XYZ file of C-alpha atoms in Angstrom:
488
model
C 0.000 0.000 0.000
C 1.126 3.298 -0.875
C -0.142 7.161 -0.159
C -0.201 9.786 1.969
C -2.384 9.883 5.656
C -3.574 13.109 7.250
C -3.185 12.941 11.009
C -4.958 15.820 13.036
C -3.713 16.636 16.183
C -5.146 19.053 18.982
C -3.591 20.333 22.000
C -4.347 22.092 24.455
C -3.985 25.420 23.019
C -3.166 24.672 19.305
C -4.466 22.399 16.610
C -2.514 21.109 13.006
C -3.548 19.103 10.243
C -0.341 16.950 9.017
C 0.411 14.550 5.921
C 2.706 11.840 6.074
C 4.228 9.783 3.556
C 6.738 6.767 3.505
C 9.475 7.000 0.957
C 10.951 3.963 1.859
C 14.055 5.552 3.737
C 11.494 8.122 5.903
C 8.614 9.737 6.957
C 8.322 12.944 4.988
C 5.833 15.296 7.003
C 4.219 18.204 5.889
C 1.959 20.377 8.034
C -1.227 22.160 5.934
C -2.888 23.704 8.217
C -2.564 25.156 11.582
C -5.198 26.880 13.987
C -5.621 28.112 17.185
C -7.944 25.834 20.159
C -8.852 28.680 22.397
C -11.435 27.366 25.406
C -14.276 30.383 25.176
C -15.517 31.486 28.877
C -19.820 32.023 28.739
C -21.325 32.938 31.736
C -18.525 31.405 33.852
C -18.340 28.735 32.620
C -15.244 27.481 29.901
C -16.282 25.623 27.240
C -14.216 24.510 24.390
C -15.159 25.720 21.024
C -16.216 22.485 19.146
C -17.597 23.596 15.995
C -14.895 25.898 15.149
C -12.495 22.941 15.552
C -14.756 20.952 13.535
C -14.692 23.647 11.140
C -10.436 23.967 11.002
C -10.823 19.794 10.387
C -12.940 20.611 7.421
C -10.384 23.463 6.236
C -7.613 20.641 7.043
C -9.361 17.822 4.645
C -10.074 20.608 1.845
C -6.218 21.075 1.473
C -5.179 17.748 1.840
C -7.212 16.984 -1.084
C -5.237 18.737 -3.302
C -2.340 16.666 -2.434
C -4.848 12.905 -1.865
C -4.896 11.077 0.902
C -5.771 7.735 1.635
C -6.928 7.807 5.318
C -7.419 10.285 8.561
C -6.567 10.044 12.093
C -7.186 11.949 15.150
C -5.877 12.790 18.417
C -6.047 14.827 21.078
C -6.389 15.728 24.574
C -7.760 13.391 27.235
C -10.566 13.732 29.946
C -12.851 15.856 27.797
C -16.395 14.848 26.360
C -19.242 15.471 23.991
C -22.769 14.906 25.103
C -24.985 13.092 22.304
C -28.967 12.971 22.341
C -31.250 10.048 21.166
C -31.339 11.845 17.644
C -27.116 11.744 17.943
C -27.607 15.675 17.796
C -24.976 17.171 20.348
C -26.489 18.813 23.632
C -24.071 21.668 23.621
C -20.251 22.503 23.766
C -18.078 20.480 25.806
C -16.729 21.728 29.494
C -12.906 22.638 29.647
C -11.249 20.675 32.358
C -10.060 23.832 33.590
C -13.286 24.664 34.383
C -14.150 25.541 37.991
C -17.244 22.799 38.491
C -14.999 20.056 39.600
C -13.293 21.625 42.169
C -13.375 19.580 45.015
C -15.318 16.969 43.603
C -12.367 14.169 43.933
C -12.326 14.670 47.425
C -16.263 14.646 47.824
C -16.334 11.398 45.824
C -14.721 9.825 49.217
C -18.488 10.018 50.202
C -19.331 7.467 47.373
C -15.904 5.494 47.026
C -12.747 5.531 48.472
C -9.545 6.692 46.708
C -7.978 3.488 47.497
C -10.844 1.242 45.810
C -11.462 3.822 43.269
C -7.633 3.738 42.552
C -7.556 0.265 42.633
C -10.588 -0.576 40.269
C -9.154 2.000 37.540
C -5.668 2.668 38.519
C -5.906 6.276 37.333
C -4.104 9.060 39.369
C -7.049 11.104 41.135
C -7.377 14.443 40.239
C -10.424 16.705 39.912
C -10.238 17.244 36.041
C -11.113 13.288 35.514
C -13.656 12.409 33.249
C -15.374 10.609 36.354
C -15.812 13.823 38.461
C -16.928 15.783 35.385
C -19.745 13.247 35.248
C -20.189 13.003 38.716
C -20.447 16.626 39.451
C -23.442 16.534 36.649
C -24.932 13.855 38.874
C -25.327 15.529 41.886
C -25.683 19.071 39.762
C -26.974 18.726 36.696
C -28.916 15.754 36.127
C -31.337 17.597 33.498
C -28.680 18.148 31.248
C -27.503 14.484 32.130
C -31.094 12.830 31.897
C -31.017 14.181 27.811
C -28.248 12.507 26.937
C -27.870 9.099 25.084
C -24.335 9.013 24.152
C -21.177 10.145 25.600
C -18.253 10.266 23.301
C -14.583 11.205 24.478
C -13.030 14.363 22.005
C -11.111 12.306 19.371
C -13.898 9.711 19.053
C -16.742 12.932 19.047
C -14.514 14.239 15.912
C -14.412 11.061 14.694
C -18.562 10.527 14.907
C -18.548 13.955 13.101
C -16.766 12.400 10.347
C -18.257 8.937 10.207
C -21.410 8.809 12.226
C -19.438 6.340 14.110
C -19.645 6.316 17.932
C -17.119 3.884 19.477
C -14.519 4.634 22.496
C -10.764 3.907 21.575
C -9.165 2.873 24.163
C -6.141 5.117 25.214
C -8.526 7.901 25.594
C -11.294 6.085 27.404
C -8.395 5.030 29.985
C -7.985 8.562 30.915
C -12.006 8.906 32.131
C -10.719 6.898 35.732
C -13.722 4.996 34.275
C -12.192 2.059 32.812
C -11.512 -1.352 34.314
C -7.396 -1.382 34.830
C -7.525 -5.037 34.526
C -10.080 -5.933 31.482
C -9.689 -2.439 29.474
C -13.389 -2.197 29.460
C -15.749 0.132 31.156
C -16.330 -0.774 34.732
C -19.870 -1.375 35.417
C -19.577 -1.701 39.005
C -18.561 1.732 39.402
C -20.661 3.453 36.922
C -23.522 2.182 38.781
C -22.340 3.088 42.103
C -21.948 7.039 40.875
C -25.206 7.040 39.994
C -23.730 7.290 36.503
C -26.211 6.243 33.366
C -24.498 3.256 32.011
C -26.183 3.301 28.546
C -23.673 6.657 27.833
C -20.677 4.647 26.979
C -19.912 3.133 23.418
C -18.097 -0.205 23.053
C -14.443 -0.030 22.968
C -11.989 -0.392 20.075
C -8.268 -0.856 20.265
C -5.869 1.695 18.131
C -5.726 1.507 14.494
C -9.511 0.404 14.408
C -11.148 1.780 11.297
C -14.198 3.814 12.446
C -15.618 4.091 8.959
C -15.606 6.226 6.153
C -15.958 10.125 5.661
C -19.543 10.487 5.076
C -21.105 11.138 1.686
C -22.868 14.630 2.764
C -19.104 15.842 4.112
C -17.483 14.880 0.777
C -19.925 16.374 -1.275
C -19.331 19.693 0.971
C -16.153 20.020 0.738
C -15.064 18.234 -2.788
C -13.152 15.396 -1.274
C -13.292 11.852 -1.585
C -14.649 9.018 0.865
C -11.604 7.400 2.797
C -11.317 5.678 6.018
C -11.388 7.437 9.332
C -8.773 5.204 11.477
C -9.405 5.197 15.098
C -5.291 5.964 16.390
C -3.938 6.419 19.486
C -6.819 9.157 20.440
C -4.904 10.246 23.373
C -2.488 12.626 22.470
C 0.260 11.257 24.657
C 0.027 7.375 23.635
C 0.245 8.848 20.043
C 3.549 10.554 21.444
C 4.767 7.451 23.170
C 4.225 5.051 19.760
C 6.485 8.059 18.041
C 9.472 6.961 20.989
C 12.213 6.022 18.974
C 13.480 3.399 21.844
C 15.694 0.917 21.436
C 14.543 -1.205 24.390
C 11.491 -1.947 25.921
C 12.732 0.213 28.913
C 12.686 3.188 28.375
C 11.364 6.394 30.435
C 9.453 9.481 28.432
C 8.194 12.812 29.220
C 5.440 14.186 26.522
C 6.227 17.918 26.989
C 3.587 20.002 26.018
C 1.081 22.474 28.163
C 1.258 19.122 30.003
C 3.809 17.044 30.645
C 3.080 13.537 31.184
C 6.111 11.316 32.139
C 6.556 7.583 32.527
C 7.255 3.848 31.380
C 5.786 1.248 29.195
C 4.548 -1.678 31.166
C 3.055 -5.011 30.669
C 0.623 -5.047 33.480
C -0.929 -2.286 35.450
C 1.044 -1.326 38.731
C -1.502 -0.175 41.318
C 0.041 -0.927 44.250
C -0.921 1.715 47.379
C 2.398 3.476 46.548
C 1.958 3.911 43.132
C -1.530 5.531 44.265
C 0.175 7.862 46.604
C 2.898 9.125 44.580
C 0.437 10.307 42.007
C 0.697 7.908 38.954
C -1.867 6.582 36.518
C -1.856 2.914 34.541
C -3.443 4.491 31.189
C -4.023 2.406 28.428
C -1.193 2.359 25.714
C -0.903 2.283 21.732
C -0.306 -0.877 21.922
C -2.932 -2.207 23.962
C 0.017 -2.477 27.109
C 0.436 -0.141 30.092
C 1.842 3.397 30.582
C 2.554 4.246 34.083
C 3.115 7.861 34.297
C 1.756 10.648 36.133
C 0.359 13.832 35.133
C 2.747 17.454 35.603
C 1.741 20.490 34.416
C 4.089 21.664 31.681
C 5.222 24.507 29.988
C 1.774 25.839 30.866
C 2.848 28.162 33.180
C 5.205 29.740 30.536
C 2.822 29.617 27.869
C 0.638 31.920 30.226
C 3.679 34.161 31.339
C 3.852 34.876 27.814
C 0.678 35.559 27.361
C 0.160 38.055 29.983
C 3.029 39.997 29.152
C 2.012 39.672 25.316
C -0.971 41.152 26.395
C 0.277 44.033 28.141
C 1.796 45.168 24.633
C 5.340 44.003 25.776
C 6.965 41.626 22.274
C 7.997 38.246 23.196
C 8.916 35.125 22.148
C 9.643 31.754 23.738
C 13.526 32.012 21.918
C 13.995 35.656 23.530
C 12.705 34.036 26.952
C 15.300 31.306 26.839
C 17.482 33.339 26.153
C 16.927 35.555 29.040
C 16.566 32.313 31.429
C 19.960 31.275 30.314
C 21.468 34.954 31.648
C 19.738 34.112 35.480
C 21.464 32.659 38.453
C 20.740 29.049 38.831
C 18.825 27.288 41.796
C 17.943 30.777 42.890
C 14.099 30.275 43.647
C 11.526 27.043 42.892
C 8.053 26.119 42.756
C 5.503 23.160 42.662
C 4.556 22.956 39.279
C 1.803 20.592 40.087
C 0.561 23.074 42.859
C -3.138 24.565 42.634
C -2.207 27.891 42.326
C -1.295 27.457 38.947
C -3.678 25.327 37.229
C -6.202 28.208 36.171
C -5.615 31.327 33.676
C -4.711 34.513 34.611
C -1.458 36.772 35.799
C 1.210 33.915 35.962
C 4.077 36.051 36.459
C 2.888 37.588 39.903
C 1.458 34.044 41.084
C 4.729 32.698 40.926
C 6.171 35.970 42.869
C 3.268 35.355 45.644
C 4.663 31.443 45.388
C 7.859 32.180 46.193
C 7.165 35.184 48.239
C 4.757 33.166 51.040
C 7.489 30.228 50.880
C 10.124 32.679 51.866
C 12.223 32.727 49.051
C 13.882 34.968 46.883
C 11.417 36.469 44.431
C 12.364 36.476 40.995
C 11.570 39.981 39.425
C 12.637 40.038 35.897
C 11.338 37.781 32.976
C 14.187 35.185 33.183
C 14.566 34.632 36.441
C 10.640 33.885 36.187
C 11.503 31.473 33.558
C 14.466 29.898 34.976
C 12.330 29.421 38.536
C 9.971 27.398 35.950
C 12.420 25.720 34.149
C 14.248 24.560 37.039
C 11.365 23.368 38.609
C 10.105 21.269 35.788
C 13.800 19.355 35.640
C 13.377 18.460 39.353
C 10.043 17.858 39.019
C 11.208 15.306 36.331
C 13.886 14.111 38.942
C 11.798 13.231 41.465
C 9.196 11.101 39.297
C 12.726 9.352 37.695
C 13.157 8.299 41.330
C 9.882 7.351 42.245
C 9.638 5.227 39.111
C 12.687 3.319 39.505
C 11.547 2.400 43.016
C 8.314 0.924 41.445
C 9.599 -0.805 38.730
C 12.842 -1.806 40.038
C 14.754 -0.562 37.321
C 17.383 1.738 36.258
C 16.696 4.080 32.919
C 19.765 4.941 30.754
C 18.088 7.559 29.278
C 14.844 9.966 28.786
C 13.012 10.022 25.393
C 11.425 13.636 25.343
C 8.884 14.173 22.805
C 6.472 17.326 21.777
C 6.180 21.002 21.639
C 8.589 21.557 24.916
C 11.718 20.031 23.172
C 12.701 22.962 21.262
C 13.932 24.743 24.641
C 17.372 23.298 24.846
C 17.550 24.705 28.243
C 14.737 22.539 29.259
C 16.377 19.668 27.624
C 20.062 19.995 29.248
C 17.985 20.752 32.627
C 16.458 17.681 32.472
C 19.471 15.570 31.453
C 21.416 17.612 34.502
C 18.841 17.057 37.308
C 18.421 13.784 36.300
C 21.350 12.912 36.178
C 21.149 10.765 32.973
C 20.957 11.704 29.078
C 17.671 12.966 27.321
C 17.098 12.225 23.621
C 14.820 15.144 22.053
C 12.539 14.273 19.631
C 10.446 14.288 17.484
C 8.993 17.241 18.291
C 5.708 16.519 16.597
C 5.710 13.455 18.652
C 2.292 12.837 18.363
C 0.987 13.671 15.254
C 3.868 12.187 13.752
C 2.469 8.637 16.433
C -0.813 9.473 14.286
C 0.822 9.132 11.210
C 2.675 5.778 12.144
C -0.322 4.056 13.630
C -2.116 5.310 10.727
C 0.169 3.378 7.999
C 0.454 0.286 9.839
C -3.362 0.007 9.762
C -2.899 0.702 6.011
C -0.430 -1.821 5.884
C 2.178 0.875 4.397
C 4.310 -0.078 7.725
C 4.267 -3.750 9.152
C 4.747 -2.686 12.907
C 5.477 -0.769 15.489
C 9.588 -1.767 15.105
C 9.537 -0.622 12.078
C 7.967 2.886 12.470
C 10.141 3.402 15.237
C 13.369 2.670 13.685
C 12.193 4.829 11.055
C 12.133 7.857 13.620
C 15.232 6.431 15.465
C 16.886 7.960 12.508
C 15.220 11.596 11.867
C 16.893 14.727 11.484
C 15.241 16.087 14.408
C 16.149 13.975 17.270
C 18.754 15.425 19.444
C 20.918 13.943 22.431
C 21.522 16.124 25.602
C 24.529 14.581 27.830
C 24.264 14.954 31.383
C 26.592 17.248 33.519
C 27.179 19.230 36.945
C 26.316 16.223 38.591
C 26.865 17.517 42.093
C 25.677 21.240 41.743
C 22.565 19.572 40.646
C 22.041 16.559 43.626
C 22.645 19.962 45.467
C 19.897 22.134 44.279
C 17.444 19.080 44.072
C 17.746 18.925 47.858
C 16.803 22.580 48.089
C 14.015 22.066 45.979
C 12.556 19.135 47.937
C 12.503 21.047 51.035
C 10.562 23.869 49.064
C 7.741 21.661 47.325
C 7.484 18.937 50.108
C 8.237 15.920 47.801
């Protein structure tokens, strides 16, 4: 089989339509269209803007067709959901998990279920963004809203119904509802029941690289295109990443650096011991039908929203220029919890991080790259101490980190990691996950024979980099300061 595939990929705050084609040596990539995903805020509440993304997909197929393509994937972020009725009309936009409804609700589930059982029936780190406490909150909320619906489909499989008229759950993105049986990667009745949750919401679950169907005839006489499969791939944008890992082993440890950063290893079996609960990690379902046990950090987030706020005070910036500046700063002179509360919503960054370090009696960092550096630091030891905490679960030692996505093309980040670490980081790809799209895509297509093969095919991109590690003991130093500053 030969041709191109058009992968679509959403983040968190962005949104590209890619091609990919094999030319026997590589994967030649080339991106035709790009858009903004910018959650909208209506009457307090933040909502993501659904039918202007399905309206950039349709902009994305129009331009691919003047290049063909023989199939389309999508991914994208995980936790999120579309509401269908009985008619398969949708009830209204989806919630952002940013959204302020679920605050709290993870700790008022402990009414219902403990975290321990609940941990141990799903194996899904608890936090209040989960698909479960969305749902739950609508229970004890909302149950109008809740009592209309027929069909709940997560956000790459709601695109992909668009599309098709296909509902089905694929699996990597169902695992991230905290709905999901760990053990039989199927929805867990038991539980649904006991949240008071409708159990006729949830679709049956496929496995990625599933074809969902075929573009439907209405769309392609729209937009002037022809009918081709829709596959079902990694839906989740970081299993897409992790298929993308060019690893030579099957131990390896990743970070998917993006507005989040998710970080782990590829297991056989789930691990949901009571200390894998308590130091935060999640068994979500993998490209491969396997394990990843990782754990959720927020990312480059918090500079994404420094840069933001100063962008929109009329100052000119760019990440490069803030690097730059970051670089310049004194080292290990203040840190923060990226994974603390205070900066999971929008809003002035910049002075939140001042009031962090400020009320934890530190030195408070005044100019643009010290802010940066205090971030950047703080992610690498961040990164450290979930290293550690891995190794003591698994019982192994990593030589290296695979880092993958948007946050790779700060080399600071990159040497920071490989220096806290205390081990090397590859880098790359960068488009980890749409370029995961593509591969999963053309092994469905049979234009790849496996997963070895696409990732030997990466293993050998321009665009993978390899950071050595260094200042070993300056490092183990400032770690200790920052564990005495975050708690860990």
């Amino acid at each position: 089989m030969e041709g191109q595939v058009l992968a679509f990929d959403f983040g968190a705050s962005s949104g590209r339509a890619m091609l990919g084609r094999y030319d026997g040596k590589t994967i030649i990539q080339e991106e035709i269209h790009r858009f903004p995903n910018e959650p909208v805020n209506i009457a307090g509440t933040l909502y993501w803007d659904v039918l202007r993304l399905f309206h950039e997909i349709k902009q994305g197929l129009v331009k691919a067709s003047k290049e063909s393509f023989i199939s389309v994937g999508i991914d994208t972020w995980g936790v999120d959901f579309g509401l269908l009725d009985k008619k398969g009309k949708l009830l209204g936009n989806p919630v952002h998990y940013r959204d302020a409804r679920t605050n709290g609700m993870a700790e008022k589930s402990g009414e219902i279920i403990s975290a321990a059982d609940l941990y141990s029936m799903t194996g899904i780190q608890i936090m209040d963004i989960n698909t479960v406490f969305q749902l739950l909150y609508m229970v004890q909320n909302n149950r109008e809203e809740l009592g209309q619906a027929q069909t709940l489909l997560m956000m790459p499989d709601l695109f992909t119904y668009f599309l098709t008229g296909k509902m089905q759950s694929e699996y990597t993105e169902a695992s991230t509802s905290q709905l999901l049986d760990v053990q039989t990667k199927n929805w867990n009745c038991q539980l649904i029941k006991k949240l008071g949750i409708p159990a006729h919401l949830f679709t049956d679950i496929v496995m990625p690289g599933t074809r969902a169907g075929f573009i439907k005839d209405d769309i392609c006489r729209e937009l002037g295109i022809p009918s081709v499969p829709v596959i079902s791939s990694a839906g989740h944008d970081t299993q897409s990443a992790m298929a993308a890992v060019p690893a030579e082993s099957p131990d390896f440890l990743f970070i998917s650096c993006g507005t989040w950063a998710l970080m782990g290893t590829h297991c056989p079996k789930p691990v949901v011991s009571e200390e894998a609960r308590e130091a935060g990690f999640s068994n979500e379902g993998g490209f491969d039908g396997g394990i990843s046990l990782l754990t959720n950090i927020t990312g480059t987030w918090m500079i994404q929203e420094c840069k933001r706020y100063w962008q929109s005070a009329g100052e000119s910036v760019s990440y490069d220029d803030l690097d730059a500046e970051a670089e310049k700063s004194k080292p290990f002179a203040c840190f923060i919890d990226p994974c603390a509360s205070d900066f999971i919503a929008p809003g002035n960054m910049p002075e939140r991080i001042r009031n962090y370090c400020r009320n934890t009696g530190q030195y408070v960092p005044g100019t643009k790259g010290e802010i940066i550096r205090c971030i950047q630091e703080s992610l690498a030891f961040t990164y450290r101490n979930v290293k550690d905490k891995i190794e003591k679960l698994t019982g192994k030692k990593y030589p290296c980190i695979h880092m993958v996505g948007g946050g790779i093309k700060s080399a600071l980040l990159c040497r920071l990691t490989a220096d806290a670490c205390g081990i090397p980081v590859v880098a790359g790809p960068v488009e980890g996950a749409v370029l995961g799209n593509i591969g999963i895509q053309m092994i469905s297509m049979g234009i790849l024979s496996d997963l070895t093969q696409f990732r030997q095919i990466v293993k050998n991109m321009p665009d993978i980099m390899r950071y050595e590690n260094s200042n070993t003991e300056n490092y183990d130093k400032g770690f200790e300061t920052f564990k005495g500053v975050v708690k860990c």
